[in-house]
Amino acid sequence: MRRRSLAGRVGAALALAALAGVAAFGALSFAVARSVYADANRFALAESARALANLAAEVFAEPGQAGTWAARAASGSGFRLTLVAAGGAVIAETRADAAAMENHADRPEVAQALAGAPGWATRRSATTGVETLYAAAPVLRGGEPVGALRLSFAAPELAARLAPFALAFLAAAAVSGAAWAFAARAVGKALVAPVAELAAAAGDWAAGRLTRRAGRAGIPELDALAGVLDDMAAELDARMRESESRGRELLSILDGMGEAVVAVDAALRVRRLNPAARKLLLPGFGSDSAGRSLLEALGSTALAELAAACVKSAEPLEEEFQLYRDERRHFLVYAAPLGAPGAPVEGAVLVLNDITRLRALEQVRTDFVANVSHELRTPIQLVKGFTEALRDGAVDDPAEARRFLGIVSRHAERLEAIIDDLLSLARLEQAGGGNLGYARAKVHLPLAEALAALEARSVGATARVSLECPAELEADCNPGLLEQAVLNLVDNALKYAPDTSPVDLVARAEGGKLVIEVSDRGPGIAPKDAERIFERFYRLDKARSRDSGGTGLGLAIVRHIALAHGGTVSVNPRQGGGSVFRLEIPLRLEEGKNRGDAWAQREEGVQESQETGE
């Protein structure tokens, strides 16, 4: 059902009120007029009865003439005339048979007239059956009442005489009511128009158009209300703009965070998550995770239990978890309740901080300390043992003393080599790929210097090494570090290849990179060891490595030198047996970019190495 407008309601209410007022006024006016008219008729009827009573005294002396007299007295008047004897008997009646009528002594007006005073009454006539107005006067003879004369007038006849006045009243009321209804409608519209304007303004505000201002109607009260609402809209607009700005700022912060942020409701359904969190979700849920359960989205029962405990306790919680995707990752998870202080908890916010690298680095550090301790313990114990043997008497045997001193010297040199390599690694890590003295250099020079250094260590050691490098080949590099890397690679090949097998050292330009390859004919490297061989202290054959004087750090130094130049180092099987170590660095080094890339790769390499080790 269609609802009526406010203007229609106000107009109708005012019109009804006006019509009710007019009707009430008309009814009251008609009632007053009728009362006045009735009183006037009553007075006239009573006076007429009194006048006729003065003429009726002789009738009561001759009762036989009473009927004739009564008919003659009432003729042409429209009144009903009744003559009542002193005992109440009706002796004459103009509208009925007097003989058939009952005694009227008990009629109020007749009783009062028989008592000597005029009387009147209004009631339904027992004779005619209609509402009748009665007036009675005493008939006196010698000052004493001998009877009563009563005149009566039917009420319908009175109403008929008042009908023209009633119609006039009704016509006046109708005209007045119409005028009042029209005026009420106009007033209703005038009152509702500014309210409608305020409603339209409020609709625009609800739709977000807060720059809309309410009009003024010229009514002080409504204009004051419009001013307050305009101020409220302006304040709301400012607050919404500030809220939107803060919301955008918060979203930018969330989107820019490296930590995964997930907001869930009290039922542990995902409400919001940032891009970092989407990368952690199960396949197919990344772009449609809102509304899904936390367990379904992240696949971690322990994480869902932490969120449930946070919602239940309304207290911040912190715990470390492992999540499994393509690989195992460690997360430090902070859960905080979501909701206003003192209000029921609406959910929880989970911040997942990826500490996989941190845990990997901690493991690397632990392994490094253990490896260093192990590598240093053996030569130190040997030096200590043979020193004690010399002190206990072996020094008196020249042959034994020389042999023991040779062993002590050899292991002291091993200690020195380990410490030198550790210092080299420390310098490379502290430099972080910067301030390493890059220069444009002929590549064959550091390669030749590396072979010369090996020859100086052991005469004839490089006789089976073939060098192939174009004389014009140049690269941006640190010549000293490049020499160190090549020296370590060639030395490694000479140690593990058969004594008579050749070692090939080749340098060339390939795709904008300097490629240096060292090929040997040794036992080769299994695929499972190919990645880990560049870790510190990783050995394929631990006993042989120590016997050959290796420190377990040579290839790790090569890897760090490659990374410092923005390059890589790898090992692959050689066709026909043996291994090929391949060192790649850019021919032209963009220091800012490549150094950053290199050391990022170094971090990934540390992490990968640790995960492989686990």
Coordinates of C-alpha atoms in Angstrom, one line a residue:
M1 CA 0.0 0.0 0.0
R2 CA 1.3 3.4 -1.0
R3 CA 2.2 5.5 2.0
R4 CA 1.0 9.1 2.1
S5 CA 3.5 11.9 2.0
L6 CA 4.2 14.1 5.0
A7 CA 2.6 17.1 3.2
G8 CA -0.6 15.0 2.7
R9 CA -0.6 13.9 6.3
V10 CA 0.0 17.4 7.7
G11 CA -2.6 18.9 5.3
A12 CA -5.1 16.2 6.1
A13 CA -4.6 16.5 9.8
L14 CA -5.0 20.3 9.7
A15 CA -8.0 19.9 7.4
L16 CA -9.6 17.4 9.7
A17 CA -8.9 19.6 12.7
A18 CA -10.4 22.6 10.9
L19 CA -13.5 20.6 9.8
A20 CA -13.9 19.2 13.3
G21 CA -13.7 22.8 14.7
V22 CA -16.2 24.0 12.2
A23 CA -18.5 21.0 12.9
A24 CA -18.2 21.5 16.6
F25 CA -18.9 25.3 16.3
G26 CA -21.8 24.6 14.0
A27 CA -23.3 22.0 16.3
L28 CA -22.8 24.2 19.3
S29 CA -24.3 27.2 17.5
F30 CA -27.3 25.1 16.4
A31 CA -27.7 23.7 19.9
V32 CA -27.7 27.2 21.4
A33 CA -30.1 28.5 18.7
R34 CA -32.4 25.5 19.3
S35 CA -32.3 26.1 23.1
V36 CA -33.0 29.8 22.7
Y37 CA -35.8 29.0 20.2
A38 CA -37.2 26.3 22.5
D39 CA -37.1 28.7 25.5
A40 CA -38.8 31.4 23.5
N41 CA -41.6 29.0 22.5
R42 CA -41.9 27.7 26.0
F43 CA -42.3 31.2 27.3
A44 CA -44.8 32.1 24.6
L45 CA -46.7 28.9 25.2
A46 CA -46.8 29.5 28.9
E47 CA -48.0 33.1 28.5
S48 CA -50.6 32.0 26.0
A49 CA -51.9 29.4 28.5
R50 CA -52.1 32.0 31.2
A51 CA -54.1 34.4 29.0
L52 CA -56.5 31.7 27.9
A53 CA -56.8 30.5 31.5
N54 CA -58.1 34.0 32.5
L55 CA -61.0 33.5 29.9
A56 CA -61.8 29.9 30.9
A57 CA -63.3 30.5 34.3
E58 CA -66.9 30.5 33.1
V59 CA -66.3 27.3 31.1
F60 CA -65.8 25.4 34.3
A61 CA -69.1 26.7 35.6
E62 CA -70.8 25.1 32.5
P63 CA -68.8 21.9 31.7
G64 CA -71.0 21.1 28.8
Q65 CA -69.7 24.0 26.8
A66 CA -66.0 23.1 27.5
G67 CA -65.4 21.1 24.3
T68 CA -66.9 23.9 22.1
W69 CA -65.0 26.5 23.9
A70 CA -61.7 24.6 23.7
A71 CA -62.1 24.0 19.9
R72 CA -62.9 27.6 19.2
A73 CA -60.0 28.9 21.4
A74 CA -57.4 26.6 19.7
S75 CA -58.7 26.8 16.1
G76 CA -56.1 28.1 13.6
S77 CA -53.3 28.1 16.2
G78 CA -51.7 24.7 15.8
F79 CA -51.8 24.3 19.6
R80 CA -53.3 21.4 21.3
L81 CA -55.6 22.6 24.2
T82 CA -56.6 20.5 27.2
L83 CA -59.0 21.5 30.0
V84 CA -58.5 19.6 33.3
A85 CA -60.9 19.7 36.2
A86 CA -59.6 20.3 39.8
G87 CA -59.6 16.5 40.4
G88 CA -57.5 15.8 37.3
A89 CA -60.3 14.7 35.0
V90 CA -60.0 15.8 31.4
I91 CA -63.1 17.8 30.5
A92 CA -62.0 19.0 27.0
E93 CA -59.3 18.0 24.5
T94 CA -58.8 19.4 21.0
R95 CA -56.9 16.4 19.5
A96 CA -58.5 13.4 21.3
D97 CA -61.6 12.1 23.0
A98 CA -61.6 13.7 26.5
A99 CA -63.8 10.9 27.9
A100 CA -61.3 8.3 26.9
M101 CA -58.3 10.0 28.4
E102 CA -56.9 9.0 31.8
N103 CA -56.7 11.3 34.8
H104 CA -54.0 14.0 34.4
A105 CA -53.5 14.9 38.0
D106 CA -50.1 13.2 38.0
R107 CA -48.8 15.2 35.0
P108 CA -46.1 17.6 36.4
E109 CA -47.3 20.7 34.6
V110 CA -51.0 20.0 35.5
A111 CA -50.2 19.2 39.1
Q112 CA -48.3 22.5 39.4
A113 CA -51.1 24.5 37.8
L114 CA -53.8 22.9 40.0
A115 CA -51.5 24.0 42.9
G116 CA -52.0 27.6 41.7
A117 CA -48.8 28.2 39.8
P118 CA -47.9 27.9 36.1
G119 CA -46.0 24.8 35.0
W120 CA -44.4 23.4 32.0
A121 CA -42.7 20.1 30.9
T122 CA -41.4 18.3 27.8
R123 CA -42.0 14.5 27.3
R124 CA -43.5 12.0 25.0
S125 CA -47.3 12.3 24.9
A126 CA -49.2 9.1 26.0
T127 CA -52.0 10.2 23.8
T128 CA -50.2 11.2 20.5
G129 CA -47.0 9.2 21.0
V130 CA -44.7 12.1 20.0
E131 CA -42.3 14.4 21.9
T132 CA -44.4 17.3 23.1
L133 CA -43.8 20.7 24.9
Y134 CA -46.5 21.3 27.6
A135 CA -47.4 24.6 29.4
A136 CA -50.2 24.7 32.0
A137 CA -51.8 27.6 33.9
P138 CA -54.3 27.6 36.8
V139 CA -58.0 28.6 36.1
L140 CA -58.9 30.7 39.1
R141 CA -62.3 31.6 40.4
G142 CA -62.5 33.7 43.5
G143 CA -58.7 33.4 43.8
E144 CA -58.9 29.6 44.1
P145 CA -57.9 27.2 41.3
V146 CA -60.9 25.3 39.9
G147 CA -59.0 23.6 37.1
A148 CA -56.1 23.9 34.7
L149 CA -55.7 24.9 31.1
R150 CA -52.9 23.2 29.2
L151 CA -51.4 24.1 25.8
S152 CA -49.0 21.7 24.1
F153 CA -46.9 21.9 21.0
A154 CA -45.4 18.9 19.2
A155 CA -41.5 18.8 19.1
P156 CA -41.3 17.6 15.4
E157 CA -43.2 20.7 14.5
L158 CA -40.5 22.7 16.4
A159 CA -37.8 20.9 14.5
A160 CA -39.5 21.6 11.3
R161 CA -39.6 25.3 12.1
L162 CA -35.8 25.1 13.0
A163 CA -34.9 23.2 9.7
P164 CA -34.2 26.3 7.6
F165 CA -31.9 27.5 10.3
A166 CA -30.1 24.1 10.4
L167 CA -29.6 24.1 6.7
A168 CA -28.2 27.6 6.9
F169 CA -25.8 26.4 9.6
L170 CA -24.8 23.4 7.5
A171 CA -24.1 25.5 4.4
A172 CA -22.1 28.0 6.4
A173 CA -20.2 25.1 8.0
A174 CA -19.5 23.5 4.6
V175 CA -18.1 26.7 3.1
S176 CA -16.1 27.4 6.2
G177 CA -14.8 23.8 6.3
A178 CA -13.7 24.0 2.7
A179 CA -12.0 27.3 3.3
W180 CA -10.2 25.9 6.3
A181 CA -9.2 22.6 4.5
F182 CA -7.7 24.6 1.6
A183 CA -5.9 26.8 4.1
A184 CA -4.7 23.7 6.0
R185 CA -3.3 22.1 2.8
A186 CA -1.5 25.3 1.9
V187 CA 0.0 25.5 5.5
G188 CA 0.9 21.8 5.4
K189 CA 2.8 22.3 2.1
A190 CA 4.5 25.4 3.4
L191 CA 5.6 23.5 6.6
V192 CA 6.7 20.4 4.7
A193 CA 8.6 22.0 1.9
P194 CA 11.6 22.9 4.0
V195 CA 11.5 19.5 5.7
A196 CA 11.5 17.9 2.2
E197 CA 14.6 20.0 1.4
L198 CA 16.3 18.8 4.5
A199 CA 15.4 15.2 3.6
A200 CA 16.8 15.7 0.1
A201 CA 20.0 17.1 1.6
A202 CA 20.2 14.2 4.1
G203 CA 19.8 11.7 1.2
D204 CA 22.7 13.3 -0.6
W205 CA 24.8 13.1 2.6
A206 CA 23.9 9.4 3.0
A207 CA 25.0 8.8 -0.6
G208 CA 28.4 10.4 0.2
R209 CA 27.8 13.8 -1.4
L210 CA 28.7 15.7 1.7
T211 CA 29.4 18.9 -0.1
R212 CA 25.6 19.4 -0.5
R213 CA 24.2 22.2 1.7
A214 CA 20.6 22.5 2.9
G215 CA 18.5 25.4 1.7
R216 CA 17.0 28.0 4.0
A217 CA 13.2 28.3 4.3
G218 CA 12.9 31.6 6.2
I219 CA 11.6 29.8 9.2
P220 CA 14.0 30.5 12.1
E221 CA 13.6 27.1 13.7
L222 CA 14.1 25.2 10.5
D223 CA 16.9 27.5 9.4
A224 CA 18.7 26.9 12.7
L225 CA 18.3 23.1 12.1
A226 CA 19.6 23.4 8.6
G227 CA 22.6 25.3 9.8
V228 CA 23.4 22.6 12.4
L229 CA 23.0 19.9 9.8
D230 CA 25.3 21.7 7.4
D231 CA 27.9 22.0 10.1
M232 CA 27.5 18.3 10.8
A233 CA 27.9 17.4 7.1
A234 CA 31.0 19.6 6.8
E235 CA 32.5 18.0 9.9
L236 CA 31.6 14.5 8.7
D237 CA 33.1 15.3 5.3
A238 CA 36.4 16.3 6.9
R239 CA 36.5 13.3 9.1
M240 CA 35.7 10.9 6.2
R241 CA 38.4 12.5 4.1
E242 CA 40.8 12.0 7.0
S243 CA 39.6 8.5 7.6
E244 CA 40.0 7.7 3.9
S245 CA 43.5 9.2 3.9
R246 CA 44.4 7.1 6.9
G247 CA 42.8 4.1 5.3
R248 CA 44.9 4.5 2.2
E249 CA 48.0 5.1 4.3
L250 CA 47.3 2.0 6.3
L251 CA 46.7 -0.1 3.1
S252 CA 50.0 1.3 1.6
I253 CA 51.8 0.3 4.8
L254 CA 50.2 -3.2 4.8
D255 CA 50.9 -3.7 1.1
G256 CA 54.5 -2.5 1.6
M257 CA 55.2 -4.7 4.6
G258 CA 57.4 -7.7 4.0
E259 CA 55.6 -9.5 6.9
A260 CA 52.4 -11.3 6.1
V261 CA 49.4 -9.7 7.8
V262 CA 46.1 -11.6 8.1
A263 CA 43.0 -10.4 9.8
V264 CA 40.3 -12.9 10.8
D265 CA 36.9 -12.6 12.5
A266 CA 35.8 -14.3 15.7
A267 CA 34.9 -17.4 13.7
L268 CA 38.4 -17.5 12.3
R269 CA 37.3 -16.5 8.7
V270 CA 39.7 -14.4 6.7
R271 CA 38.6 -10.8 6.6
R272 CA 41.7 -9.1 5.0
L273 CA 45.2 -9.9 4.0
N274 CA 48.1 -8.1 2.4
P275 CA 50.1 -9.1 -0.7
A276 CA 52.8 -10.8 1.4
A277 CA 50.2 -13.0 3.0
R278 CA 48.6 -14.0 -0.3
K279 CA 51.9 -15.6 -1.3
L280 CA 51.6 -17.9 1.6
L281 CA 48.1 -19.2 0.7
L282 CA 47.4 -22.5 -0.8
P283 CA 47.1 -22.7 -4.6
G284 CA 43.9 -21.2 -6.0
F285 CA 43.1 -19.2 -2.8
G286 CA 45.4 -16.2 -3.4
S287 CA 42.8 -13.8 -4.9
D288 CA 39.7 -15.2 -3.2
S289 CA 40.6 -15.8 0.4
A290 CA 38.1 -13.5 2.1
G291 CA 35.5 -15.4 3.9
R292 CA 37.4 -18.7 3.9
S293 CA 38.6 -20.2 7.2
L294 CA 42.1 -19.6 8.3
L295 CA 42.8 -23.3 8.4
E296 CA 41.6 -23.7 4.8
A297 CA 43.6 -20.6 3.6
L298 CA 47.0 -21.3 5.3
G299 CA 46.7 -25.0 5.9
S300 CA 48.2 -24.8 9.4
T301 CA 46.4 -26.2 12.4
A302 CA 48.8 -24.7 14.8
L303 CA 48.3 -21.2 13.4
A304 CA 44.5 -21.6 13.6
E305 CA 44.8 -22.7 17.2
L306 CA 47.0 -19.7 18.0
A307 CA 44.3 -17.4 16.5
A308 CA 41.6 -19.1 18.4
A309 CA 43.5 -18.8 21.7
C310 CA 44.0 -15.1 21.0
V311 CA 40.3 -14.5 20.3
K312 CA 39.3 -16.5 23.4
S313 CA 41.8 -14.9 25.8
A314 CA 41.7 -11.3 24.3
E315 CA 45.4 -11.1 24.9
P316 CA 48.4 -10.8 22.5
L317 CA 50.2 -14.1 21.8
E318 CA 53.5 -14.9 20.1
E319 CA 54.7 -18.2 18.8
E320 CA 57.1 -19.7 16.2
F321 CA 55.8 -22.0 13.5
Q322 CA 56.9 -23.9 10.5
L323 CA 54.8 -23.7 7.3
Y324 CA 55.3 -26.0 4.4
R325 CA 54.8 -24.8 0.9
D326 CA 57.4 -25.6 -1.8
E327 CA 59.9 -25.7 1.0
R328 CA 59.9 -25.5 4.8
R329 CA 59.8 -22.0 6.2
H330 CA 60.0 -20.7 9.7
F331 CA 57.7 -17.9 10.9
L332 CA 57.5 -15.9 14.1
V333 CA 53.8 -15.2 14.5
Y334 CA 52.4 -12.4 16.6
A335 CA 48.6 -12.5 17.2
A336 CA 46.7 -9.5 18.6
P337 CA 43.0 -9.3 19.4
L338 CA 40.9 -7.2 17.1
G339 CA 38.3 -4.8 18.6
A340 CA 37.8 -1.7 20.8
P341 CA 39.0 -1.8 24.4
G342 CA 36.4 -3.2 26.7
A343 CA 34.2 -4.4 23.8
P344 CA 33.8 -8.1 22.7
V345 CA 36.7 -9.4 20.6
E346 CA 35.8 -9.2 16.9
G347 CA 38.6 -11.3 15.7
A348 CA 42.4 -11.3 15.6
V349 CA 45.3 -9.8 13.5
L350 CA 48.1 -12.2 12.7
V351 CA 51.6 -10.9 11.7
L352 CA 53.8 -13.6 10.2
N353 CA 57.5 -12.6 10.2
D354 CA 59.5 -14.9 7.9
I355 CA 62.6 -15.8 9.9
T356 CA 63.7 -18.7 7.6
R357 CA 66.9 -16.9 6.6
L358 CA 67.6 -15.9 10.2
R359 CA 67.3 -19.5 11.3
A360 CA 69.4 -20.6 8.4
L361 CA 72.1 -18.0 9.2
E362 CA 72.0 -19.1 12.8
Q363 CA 72.5 -22.7 11.7
V364 CA 75.3 -21.6 9.4
R365 CA 77.0 -19.8 12.2
T366 CA 76.6 -22.8 14.5
D367 CA 78.0 -25.1 11.8
F368 CA 80.8 -22.6 11.1
V369 CA 81.8 -22.5 14.7
A370 CA 81.7 -26.3 15.0
N371 CA 83.7 -26.7 11.7
V372 CA 86.3 -24.1 12.7
S373 CA 86.7 -25.8 16.0
H374 CA 87.0 -29.2 14.4
E375 CA 89.5 -28.0 11.7
L376 CA 91.7 -26.2 14.3
R377 CA 91.6 -28.9 16.9
T378 CA 93.4 -31.5 14.8
P379 CA 96.6 -29.5 14.0
I380 CA 96.7 -28.0 17.4
Q381 CA 96.5 -31.4 19.1
L382 CA 99.2 -32.7 16.8
V383 CA 101.4 -29.7 17.4
K384 CA 100.8 -30.0 21.2
G385 CA 101.4 -33.8 21.1
F386 CA 104.7 -33.7 19.2
T387 CA 105.9 -30.8 21.3
E388 CA 105.3 -32.8 24.4
A389 CA 107.0 -35.8 22.9
L390 CA 110.1 -33.6 22.2
R391 CA 110.0 -32.3 25.7
D392 CA 109.8 -35.8 27.1
G393 CA 113.0 -36.9 25.5
A394 CA 112.5 -37.3 21.7
V395 CA 114.7 -34.2 21.3
D396 CA 117.7 -36.3 22.3
D397 CA 117.2 -38.4 19.2
P398 CA 118.2 -36.2 16.3
A399 CA 116.3 -38.3 13.7
E400 CA 113.1 -38.4 15.7
A401 CA 113.4 -34.8 16.6
R402 CA 113.7 -33.7 13.0
R403 CA 110.7 -35.9 12.0
F404 CA 108.6 -34.5 14.9
L405 CA 109.6 -30.9 14.1
G406 CA 108.7 -31.5 10.4
I407 CA 105.2 -32.6 11.5
V408 CA 104.8 -29.6 13.9
S409 CA 105.9 -27.3 11.1
R410 CA 103.5 -28.8 8.6
H411 CA 100.5 -28.5 10.9
A412 CA 101.5 -25.0 11.9
E413 CA 101.5 -24.1 8.2
R414 CA 98.1 -25.7 8.0
L415 CA 96.9 -23.5 10.9
E416 CA 98.3 -20.5 9.2
A417 CA 96.5 -21.4 5.9
I418 CA 93.2 -21.9 7.7
I419 CA 93.5 -18.5 9.5
D420 CA 94.6 -16.8 6.2
D421 CA 91.5 -18.2 4.4
L422 CA 89.2 -17.2 7.2
L423 CA 90.6 -13.7 7.1
S424 CA 90.1 -13.6 3.4
L425 CA 86.5 -14.6 3.8
A426 CA 86.0 -12.0 6.5
R427 CA 87.4 -9.2 4.3
L428 CA 85.1 -10.2 1.4
E429 CA 82.0 -10.2 3.7
Q430 CA 82.9 -6.9 5.3
A431 CA 83.5 -5.3 2.0
G432 CA 80.0 -6.5 0.9
G433 CA 81.0 -6.2 -2.7
G434 CA 82.0 -2.6 -2.5
N435 CA 85.4 -0.8 -2.3
L436 CA 87.2 -3.8 -3.8
G437 CA 89.3 -1.8 -6.2
Y438 CA 87.6 -2.6 -9.5
A439 CA 89.6 -1.8 -12.6
R440 CA 89.6 -2.5 -16.3
A441 CA 92.3 -5.2 -16.7
K442 CA 93.7 -7.7 -19.1
V443 CA 92.3 -11.0 -18.0
H444 CA 95.4 -13.1 -18.9
L445 CA 97.5 -11.2 -16.4
P446 CA 95.9 -12.4 -13.1
L447 CA 95.6 -15.9 -14.7
A448 CA 99.3 -16.0 -15.4
E449 CA 100.0 -14.6 -11.9
A450 CA 98.0 -17.4 -10.3
L451 CA 100.0 -20.1 -12.2
A452 CA 103.2 -18.4 -11.1
A453 CA 102.1 -18.4 -7.5
L454 CA 101.3 -22.1 -7.7
E455 CA 104.7 -22.8 -9.3
A456 CA 106.4 -20.9 -6.5
R457 CA 104.7 -23.1 -3.9
S458 CA 105.7 -26.3 -5.7
V459 CA 108.2 -26.4 -8.5
G460 CA 106.8 -28.2 -11.5
A461 CA 103.2 -28.0 -10.2
T462 CA 101.9 -26.1 -13.2
A463 CA 103.7 -28.1 -15.8
R464 CA 100.5 -30.0 -16.7
V465 CA 98.3 -26.8 -16.7
S466 CA 97.4 -25.4 -20.1
L467 CA 96.3 -21.8 -20.3
E468 CA 94.0 -20.5 -23.0
C469 CA 93.1 -16.8 -22.9
P470 CA 92.9 -14.2 -25.7
A471 CA 95.5 -11.5 -25.0
E472 CA 93.0 -8.7 -25.8
L473 CA 90.3 -10.0 -23.4
E474 CA 89.5 -7.3 -20.8
A475 CA 87.0 -7.2 -17.9
D476 CA 86.1 -4.9 -14.9
C477 CA 87.4 -6.8 -11.9
N478 CA 89.7 -6.8 -8.9
P479 CA 92.8 -8.4 -10.4
G480 CA 94.1 -9.6 -7.1
L481 CA 90.8 -11.3 -6.2
L482 CA 90.5 -12.8 -9.7
E483 CA 94.0 -14.2 -9.3
Q484 CA 93.0 -15.7 -5.9
A485 CA 89.9 -17.3 -7.3
V486 CA 91.8 -18.9 -10.3
L487 CA 94.6 -20.0 -8.0
N488 CA 92.2 -21.8 -5.7
L489 CA 90.4 -23.5 -8.6
V490 CA 93.6 -24.7 -10.3
D491 CA 95.1 -25.7 -6.9
N492 CA 91.9 -27.7 -6.2
A493 CA 92.1 -29.4 -9.6
L494 CA 95.8 -30.3 -9.1
K495 CA 95.2 -31.8 -5.7
Y496 CA 92.3 -34.1 -6.7
A497 CA 93.3 -35.1 -10.2
P498 CA 95.8 -37.9 -10.9
D499 CA 99.4 -36.6 -10.9
T500 CA 99.9 -37.1 -14.6
S501 CA 96.5 -35.8 -15.8
P502 CA 96.3 -32.4 -17.5
V503 CA 94.3 -29.4 -16.2
D504 CA 92.8 -26.9 -18.6
L505 CA 92.4 -23.2 -17.7
V506 CA 90.3 -21.4 -20.4
A507 CA 89.0 -17.8 -20.3
R508 CA 86.7 -16.3 -22.9
A509 CA 83.9 -13.7 -23.4
E510 CA 80.5 -15.2 -23.7
G511 CA 77.2 -13.2 -23.8
G512 CA 78.6 -10.1 -22.1
K513 CA 80.3 -12.1 -19.4
L514 CA 83.8 -13.3 -18.7
V515 CA 83.8 -17.1 -18.4
I516 CA 86.7 -18.9 -16.8
E517 CA 86.7 -22.7 -16.8
V518 CA 89.1 -25.0 -15.0
S519 CA 88.7 -28.6 -16.2
D520 CA 90.4 -31.7 -14.6
R521 CA 90.3 -35.4 -15.1
G522 CA 89.8 -36.3 -11.5
P523 CA 87.2 -38.6 -9.9
G524 CA 84.4 -36.1 -10.5
I525 CA 81.7 -34.7 -8.1
A526 CA 78.4 -36.4 -7.4
P527 CA 75.3 -34.2 -8.2
K528 CA 74.3 -34.3 -4.5
D529 CA 77.6 -32.6 -3.6
A530 CA 77.7 -30.2 -6.5
E531 CA 75.8 -27.4 -4.6
R532 CA 77.4 -27.9 -1.2
I533 CA 81.0 -28.1 -2.4
F534 CA 81.2 -24.3 -2.2
E535 CA 80.2 -24.3 1.5
R536 CA 82.8 -23.6 4.1
F537 CA 84.6 -26.7 5.3
Y538 CA 82.6 -29.0 3.1
R539 CA 84.8 -31.9 2.0
L540 CA 84.1 -34.8 -0.4
D541 CA 87.0 -36.9 1.0
K542 CA 87.9 -35.4 4.4
A543 CA 91.0 -37.5 5.0
R544 CA 92.5 -36.8 1.6
S545 CA 91.7 -33.1 1.8
R546 CA 93.6 -32.7 5.0
D547 CA 96.5 -34.9 3.8
S548 CA 96.8 -32.6 0.7
G549 CA 97.0 -29.5 2.9
G550 CA 93.5 -28.2 2.1
T551 CA 91.7 -25.9 4.5
G552 CA 88.1 -26.6 3.3
L553 CA 87.7 -22.9 2.5
G554 CA 89.2 -22.5 -0.9
L555 CA 86.0 -23.0 -2.9
A556 CA 84.0 -20.9 -0.5
I557 CA 86.5 -18.1 -1.1
V558 CA 86.0 -18.5 -4.9
R559 CA 82.2 -18.3 -4.4
H560 CA 82.5 -15.1 -2.4
I561 CA 84.9 -13.5 -5.0
A562 CA 82.4 -14.4 -7.8
L563 CA 79.5 -12.8 -5.8
A564 CA 81.6 -9.7 -5.1
H565 CA 81.9 -9.3 -8.9
G566 CA 78.2 -9.9 -9.5
G567 CA 78.9 -13.3 -10.9
T568 CA 78.4 -17.0 -10.1
V569 CA 80.5 -20.1 -9.8
S570 CA 79.3 -23.7 -10.5
V571 CA 80.6 -27.2 -11.2
N572 CA 79.5 -29.6 -13.8
P573 CA 80.6 -33.1 -14.9
R574 CA 83.3 -33.2 -17.7
Q575 CA 82.6 -35.3 -20.6
G576 CA 85.0 -38.2 -20.4
G577 CA 85.5 -37.9 -16.7
G578 CA 86.4 -35.2 -14.2
S579 CA 84.9 -31.9 -13.4
V580 CA 84.6 -28.4 -15.0
F581 CA 84.5 -25.4 -12.6
R582 CA 82.9 -22.4 -14.2
L583 CA 83.4 -18.9 -13.0
E584 CA 81.2 -16.2 -14.6
I585 CA 81.4 -12.4 -14.0
P586 CA 80.2 -9.4 -16.0
L587 CA 82.7 -8.0 -18.5
R588 CA 81.5 -4.5 -17.5
L589 CA 80.4 -4.2 -13.9
E590 CA 77.6 -1.9 -13.0
E591 CA 78.8 -1.6 -9.5
G592 CA 75.6 -0.4 -7.7
K593 CA 73.3 -2.8 -9.4
N594 CA 75.6 -5.9 -9.7
R595 CA 77.0 -5.7 -6.2
G596 CA 73.4 -5.6 -4.8
D597 CA 72.4 -8.5 -7.0
A598 CA 75.5 -10.5 -6.1
W599 CA 75.1 -10.2 -2.4
A600 CA 71.4 -10.9 -2.6
Q601 CA 72.4 -14.1 -4.4
R602 CA 74.9 -14.7 -1.7
E603 CA 72.1 -14.6 1.0
E604 CA 70.0 -17.0 -1.1
G605 CA 73.0 -19.2 -1.5
V606 CA 73.5 -19.3 2.3
Q607 CA 69.9 -20.2 2.8
E608 CA 69.9 -22.9 0.1
S609 CA 73.0 -24.4 1.5
Q610 CA 71.6 -24.6 5.0
E611 CA 68.3 -26.1 3.8
T612 CA 70.3 -28.7 1.8
G613 CA 72.3 -29.4 4.8
E614 CA 69.2 -30.0 6.9

